[in-house]
Each structure stands twice: as structure tokens, then as C-alpha cells.
CSV table of C-alpha atoms in Angstrom, one decimal:
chain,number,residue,atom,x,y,z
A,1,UNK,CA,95.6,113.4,112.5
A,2,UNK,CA,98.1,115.2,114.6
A,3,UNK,CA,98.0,113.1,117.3
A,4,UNK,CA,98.0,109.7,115.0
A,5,UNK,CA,101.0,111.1,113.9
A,6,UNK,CA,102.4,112.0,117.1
A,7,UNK,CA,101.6,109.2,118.6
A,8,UNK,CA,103.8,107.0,116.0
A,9,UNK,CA,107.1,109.8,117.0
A,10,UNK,CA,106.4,111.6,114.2
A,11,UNK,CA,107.1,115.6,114.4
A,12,UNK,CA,103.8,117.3,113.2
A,13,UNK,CA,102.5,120.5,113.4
A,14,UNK,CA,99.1,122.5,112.0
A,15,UNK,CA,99.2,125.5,110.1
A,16,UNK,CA,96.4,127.7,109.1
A,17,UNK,CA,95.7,127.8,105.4
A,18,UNK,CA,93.2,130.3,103.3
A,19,UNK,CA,89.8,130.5,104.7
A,20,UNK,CA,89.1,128.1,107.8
A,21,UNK,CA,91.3,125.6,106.3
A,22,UNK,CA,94.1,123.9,108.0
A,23,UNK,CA,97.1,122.1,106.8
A,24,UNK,CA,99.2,119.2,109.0
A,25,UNK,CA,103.0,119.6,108.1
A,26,UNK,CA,105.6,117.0,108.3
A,27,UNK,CA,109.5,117.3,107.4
A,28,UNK,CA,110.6,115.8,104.2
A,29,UNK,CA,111.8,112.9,106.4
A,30,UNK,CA,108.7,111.4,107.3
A,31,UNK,CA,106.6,112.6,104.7
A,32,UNK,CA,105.9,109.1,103.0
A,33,UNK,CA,105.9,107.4,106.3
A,34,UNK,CA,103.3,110.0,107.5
A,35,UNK,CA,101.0,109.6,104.5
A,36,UNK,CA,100.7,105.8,104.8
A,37,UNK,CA,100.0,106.2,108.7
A,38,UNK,CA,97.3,108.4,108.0
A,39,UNK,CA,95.7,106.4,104.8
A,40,UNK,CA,95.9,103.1,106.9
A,41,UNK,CA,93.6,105.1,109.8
A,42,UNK,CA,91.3,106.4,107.4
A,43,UNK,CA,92.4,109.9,107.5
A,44,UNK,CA,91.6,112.7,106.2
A,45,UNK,CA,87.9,111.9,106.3
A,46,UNK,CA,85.7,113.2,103.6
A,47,UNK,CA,83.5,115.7,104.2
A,48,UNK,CA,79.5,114.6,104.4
A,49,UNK,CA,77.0,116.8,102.9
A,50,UNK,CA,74.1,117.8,104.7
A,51,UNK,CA,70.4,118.9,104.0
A,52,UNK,CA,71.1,122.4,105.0
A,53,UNK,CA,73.7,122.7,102.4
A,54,UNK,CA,71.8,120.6,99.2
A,55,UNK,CA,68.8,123.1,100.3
A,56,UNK,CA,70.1,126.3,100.2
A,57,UNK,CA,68.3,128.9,98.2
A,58,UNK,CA,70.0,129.3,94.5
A,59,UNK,CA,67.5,131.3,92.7
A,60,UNK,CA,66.1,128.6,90.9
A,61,UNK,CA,62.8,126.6,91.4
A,62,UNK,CA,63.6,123.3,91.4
A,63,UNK,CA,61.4,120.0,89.9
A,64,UNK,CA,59.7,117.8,92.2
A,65,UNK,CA,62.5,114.9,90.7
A,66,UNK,CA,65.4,117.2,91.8
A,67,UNK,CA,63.5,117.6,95.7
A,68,UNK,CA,63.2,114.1,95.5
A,69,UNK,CA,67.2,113.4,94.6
A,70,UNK,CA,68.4,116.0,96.6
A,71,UNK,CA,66.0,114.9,99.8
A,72,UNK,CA,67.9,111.2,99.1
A,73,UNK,CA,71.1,112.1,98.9
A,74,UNK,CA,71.2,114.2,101.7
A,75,UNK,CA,69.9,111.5,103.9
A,76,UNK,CA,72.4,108.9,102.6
A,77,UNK,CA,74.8,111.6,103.9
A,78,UNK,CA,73.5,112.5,106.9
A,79,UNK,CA,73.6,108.8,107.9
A,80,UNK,CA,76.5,108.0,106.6
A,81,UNK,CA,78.4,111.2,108.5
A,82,UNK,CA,76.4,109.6,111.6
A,83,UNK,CA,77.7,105.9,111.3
A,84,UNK,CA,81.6,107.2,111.0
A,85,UNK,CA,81.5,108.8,114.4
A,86,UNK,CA,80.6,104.9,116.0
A,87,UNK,CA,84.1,103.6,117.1
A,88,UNK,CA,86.4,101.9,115.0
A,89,UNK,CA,84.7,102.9,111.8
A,90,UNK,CA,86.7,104.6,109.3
A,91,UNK,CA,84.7,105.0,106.2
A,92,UNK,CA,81.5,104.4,105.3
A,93,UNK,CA,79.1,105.0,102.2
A,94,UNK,CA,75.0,104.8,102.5
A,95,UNK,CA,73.0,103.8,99.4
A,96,UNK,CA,69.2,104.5,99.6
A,97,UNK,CA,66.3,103.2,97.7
A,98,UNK,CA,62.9,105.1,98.4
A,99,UNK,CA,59.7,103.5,96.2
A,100,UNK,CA,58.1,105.8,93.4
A,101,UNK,CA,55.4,108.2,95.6
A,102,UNK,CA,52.3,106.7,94.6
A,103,UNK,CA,53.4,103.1,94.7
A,104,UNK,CA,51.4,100.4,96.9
A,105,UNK,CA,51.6,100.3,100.5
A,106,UNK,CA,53.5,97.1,100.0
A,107,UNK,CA,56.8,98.7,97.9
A,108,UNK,CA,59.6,99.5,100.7
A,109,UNK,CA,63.0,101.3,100.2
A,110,UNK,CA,66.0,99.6,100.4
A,111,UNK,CA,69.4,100.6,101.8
A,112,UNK,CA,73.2,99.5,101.2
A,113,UNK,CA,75.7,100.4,103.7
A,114,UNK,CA,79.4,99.9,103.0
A,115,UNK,CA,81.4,100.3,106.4
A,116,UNK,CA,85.1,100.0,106.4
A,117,UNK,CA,86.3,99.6,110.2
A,118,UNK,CA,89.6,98.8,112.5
A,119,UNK,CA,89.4,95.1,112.6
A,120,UNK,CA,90.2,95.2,116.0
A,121,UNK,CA,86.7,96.0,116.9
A,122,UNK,CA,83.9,93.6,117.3
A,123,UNK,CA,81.8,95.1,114.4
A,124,UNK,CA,79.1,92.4,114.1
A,125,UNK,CA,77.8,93.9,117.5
A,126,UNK,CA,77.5,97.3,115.9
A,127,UNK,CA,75.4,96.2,112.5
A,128,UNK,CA,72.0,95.8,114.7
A,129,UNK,CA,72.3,99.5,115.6
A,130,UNK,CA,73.7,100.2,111.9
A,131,UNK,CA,70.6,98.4,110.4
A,132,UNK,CA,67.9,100.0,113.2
A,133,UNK,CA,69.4,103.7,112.7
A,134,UNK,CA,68.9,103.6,108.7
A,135,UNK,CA,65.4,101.8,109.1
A,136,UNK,CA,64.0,104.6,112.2
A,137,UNK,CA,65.6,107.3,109.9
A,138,UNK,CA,64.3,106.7,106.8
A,139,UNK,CA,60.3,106.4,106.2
A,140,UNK,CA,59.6,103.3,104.0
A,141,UNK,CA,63.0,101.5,104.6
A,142,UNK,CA,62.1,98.2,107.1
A,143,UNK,CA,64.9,96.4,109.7
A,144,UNK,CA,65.1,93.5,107.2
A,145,UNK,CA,65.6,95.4,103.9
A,146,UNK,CA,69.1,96.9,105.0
A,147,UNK,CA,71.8,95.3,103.6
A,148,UNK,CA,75.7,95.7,105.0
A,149,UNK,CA,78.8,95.0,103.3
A,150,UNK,CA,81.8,95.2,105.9
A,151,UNK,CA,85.7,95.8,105.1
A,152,UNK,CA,88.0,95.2,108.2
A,153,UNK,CA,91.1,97.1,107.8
A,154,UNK,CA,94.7,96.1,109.5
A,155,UNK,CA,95.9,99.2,111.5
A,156,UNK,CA,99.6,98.9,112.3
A,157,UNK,CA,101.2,98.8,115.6
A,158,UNK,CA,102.5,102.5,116.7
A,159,UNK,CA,105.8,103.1,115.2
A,160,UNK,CA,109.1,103.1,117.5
A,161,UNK,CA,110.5,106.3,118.5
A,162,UNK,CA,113.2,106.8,116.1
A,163,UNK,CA,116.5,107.4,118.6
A,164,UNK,CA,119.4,108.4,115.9
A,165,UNK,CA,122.9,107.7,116.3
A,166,UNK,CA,125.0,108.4,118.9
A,167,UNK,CA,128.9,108.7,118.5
A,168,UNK,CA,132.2,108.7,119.9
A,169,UNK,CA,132.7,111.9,122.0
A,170,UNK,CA,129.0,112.4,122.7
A,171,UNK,CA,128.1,113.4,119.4
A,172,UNK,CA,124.1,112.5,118.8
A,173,UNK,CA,123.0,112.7,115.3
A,174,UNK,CA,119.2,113.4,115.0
A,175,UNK,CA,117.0,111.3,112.8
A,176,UNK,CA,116.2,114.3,110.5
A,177,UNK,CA,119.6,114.8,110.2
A,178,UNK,CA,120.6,111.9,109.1
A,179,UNK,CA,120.9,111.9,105.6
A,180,UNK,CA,122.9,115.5,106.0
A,181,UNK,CA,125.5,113.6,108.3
A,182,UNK,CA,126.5,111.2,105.7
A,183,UNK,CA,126.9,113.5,103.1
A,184,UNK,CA,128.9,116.2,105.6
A,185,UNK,CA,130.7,113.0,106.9
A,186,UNK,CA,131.1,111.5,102.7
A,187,UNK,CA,132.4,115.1,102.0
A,188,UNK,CA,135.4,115.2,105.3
A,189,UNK,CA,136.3,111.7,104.4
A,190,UNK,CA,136.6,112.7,100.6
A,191,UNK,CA,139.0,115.4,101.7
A,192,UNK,CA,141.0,113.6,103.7
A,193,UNK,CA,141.5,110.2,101.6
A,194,UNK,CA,141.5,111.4,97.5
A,195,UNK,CA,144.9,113.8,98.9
A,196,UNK,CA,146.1,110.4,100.8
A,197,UNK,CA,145.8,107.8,97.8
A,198,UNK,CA,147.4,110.9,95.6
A,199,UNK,CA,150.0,111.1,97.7
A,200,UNK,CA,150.6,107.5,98.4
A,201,UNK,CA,150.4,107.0,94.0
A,202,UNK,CA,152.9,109.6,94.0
A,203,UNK,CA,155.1,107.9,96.2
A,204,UNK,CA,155.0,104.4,95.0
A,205,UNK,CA,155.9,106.2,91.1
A,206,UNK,CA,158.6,108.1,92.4
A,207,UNK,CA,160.4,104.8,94.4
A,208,UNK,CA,159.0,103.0,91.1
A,209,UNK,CA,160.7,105.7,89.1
A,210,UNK,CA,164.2,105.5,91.4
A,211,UNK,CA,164.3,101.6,90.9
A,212,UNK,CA,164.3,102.0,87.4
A,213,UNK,CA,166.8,104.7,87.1
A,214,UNK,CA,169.3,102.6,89.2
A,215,UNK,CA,168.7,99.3,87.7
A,216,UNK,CA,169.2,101.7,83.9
A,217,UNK,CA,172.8,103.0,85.8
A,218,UNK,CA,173.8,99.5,86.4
């Protein structure tokens, strides 16, 4: 995410949060611009669950339906995590439909794959892997019984490096700083015009004032 948003001239850095979490930090400035960059790309990615972790010892004996749910979900993750590291792909869900144990031979699983991808990739080359991978890894699901549904997504072009202002005297204003220069800039020209236009009212009042008092003496 760094880099995406590096990449685009936007100042990022990563600071370590509680635990092994990390957080990306932007300035105020770029904080919108930064968040659509990242949603466009996919990012932050969700994190899969695995077997390892839906297995884990808690105490508890679970049913043979619970093994069975668990055991499905975890493979609809594991794929899933396994299809989002193939180029261009940015999201992707995996649905999985295993017969009842005890079926006939001739009852196979099913499987649903959602993939949402950079459009600039040739995805219809990828769905043959897509469709072998979930029919090798899962026992009962054939070639022909995966389905995919495909989203291309637009990425935009890498923003332009944002170059500020440069002024008379060789004065640069920096993009972050922006806003602050109008307002310190707003403030000085405040200060110097409200005591002109006061003065310049006074003036006009007073030769207003003078007129009147001469035309009166007349």
C-alpha cells in the first residue's frame, strides 16, 4: 500500500500499532485522495482464514456437521487466499458445494468463484487454471461443475507529482502547505487593506465634510 501510494506522489509512511499490527499514515492533505487510491487497487486485502486456525483446539468436542462446515469453509478460504496472489486479481470469494457423505457416486460438489481483477489483464486466460486448481483441490468437485463470475475493475492512471506554487522572489509553496498560505497570505492582505479602505472612507468624509461646510459659509 505504501508503494501504491508512493508511487501516485503521495507522502506515506508505516507506523507500528498494538500487537504485530501496522498502520499506513498519510497527512490530512491527501487523506481522501489516498483512501480512493487504495479502494480502487483493492487494498487493504482481507485476511483469509485457514485450516490451522478453524482447527485449533477449544476445549470442546465438536459434531461431525460442525467438522464438516468448518472443513468447507476453510477450503473455500484457502483457495480463495490462493487465487488473490495470481496477477491482477484483487478480490475474490470461493463458494463450495460438497454432496451429503453417503450420497451416490454420481452426486458431485459444486463451486462459485467471484474474482474481481485489473481489467487490464487478460483474465479469460487465467479461468482454465482458476477452474483446474478448485476441481484438483477439492475431492468430488469436477472441471465442468466450477462456475466463475468475473468483475473487471478500472485502475487509474498514476497521479501527477503535485509541484506547488512558486512565487516572486523564489518563494516555493509546498503542496501541504497550501491551504496554510492562503489563510497566512488572506490574514497580511486583511491587515494591510481593512486600515487602507478606513483610511481612504475617512478621507473622502472629511473632504465630503469640508465641501459642505464651505458651500454652508457661502
Amino acid at each position: 500500500m505504501i508503494a501504491i501510494l508512493r508511487m501516485s506522489h503521495i507522502p506515506s509512511e508505516k507506523r507500528a500499532e498494538k500487537g504485530d499490527l501496522y498502520g499506513v499514515y498519510v497527512e490530512d492533505f491527501y487523506f481522501a485522495e489516498a483512501v480512493q487510491l487504495l479502494k480502487t487497487r483493492g487494498h487493504p486485502r482481507r485476511d483469509h482464514a485457514n485450516l490451522a486456525q478453524l482447527f485449533e483446539p477449544s476445549g470442546l468436542v465438536p459434531t461431525p456437521f460442525e467438522e464438516r462446515v468448518r472443513y468447507i469453509y476453510g477450503l473455500s478460504e484457502e483457495l480463495a487466499h490462493t487465487i488473490s496472489l495470481f496477477d491482477g486479481v484483487m478480490d475474490t470469494r470461493v463458494h463450495v458445494v460438497l454432496p451429503e457423505e453417503g450420497r451416490a457416486e454420481n452426486h458431485y460438489g459444486k463451486a462459485s468463484v467471484y474474482v474481481k481483477y485489473d481489467q487490464r489483464i487478460d483474465f479469460n486466460a487465467l479461468i482454465p487454471r482458476v477452474k483446474k486448481l478448485i476441481s484438483d483441490a477439492v475431492h468430488g468437485v469436477q472441471y465442468e461443475n466450477v462456475e466463475l463470475l468475473t468483475s473487471p475493475t478500472y485502475i487509474p492512471p498514476v497521479l501527477k507529482k503535485r509541484e506547488g506554487w512558486n512565487l516572486p522572489g523564489g518563494i516555493h509553496v509546498d503542496p501541504l502547505r497550501e491551504e496554510a498560505f492562503l489563510f497566512l497570505a488572506g490574514g497580511i492582505a486583511a491587515l494591510i487593506l481593512i486600515p487602507s479602505a478606513m483610511a481612504a472612507i475617512f478621507f473622502i468624509l472629511l473632504v465630503r465634510a469640508r465641501r459642505e461646510a464651505g458651500a454652508a459659509h457661502v
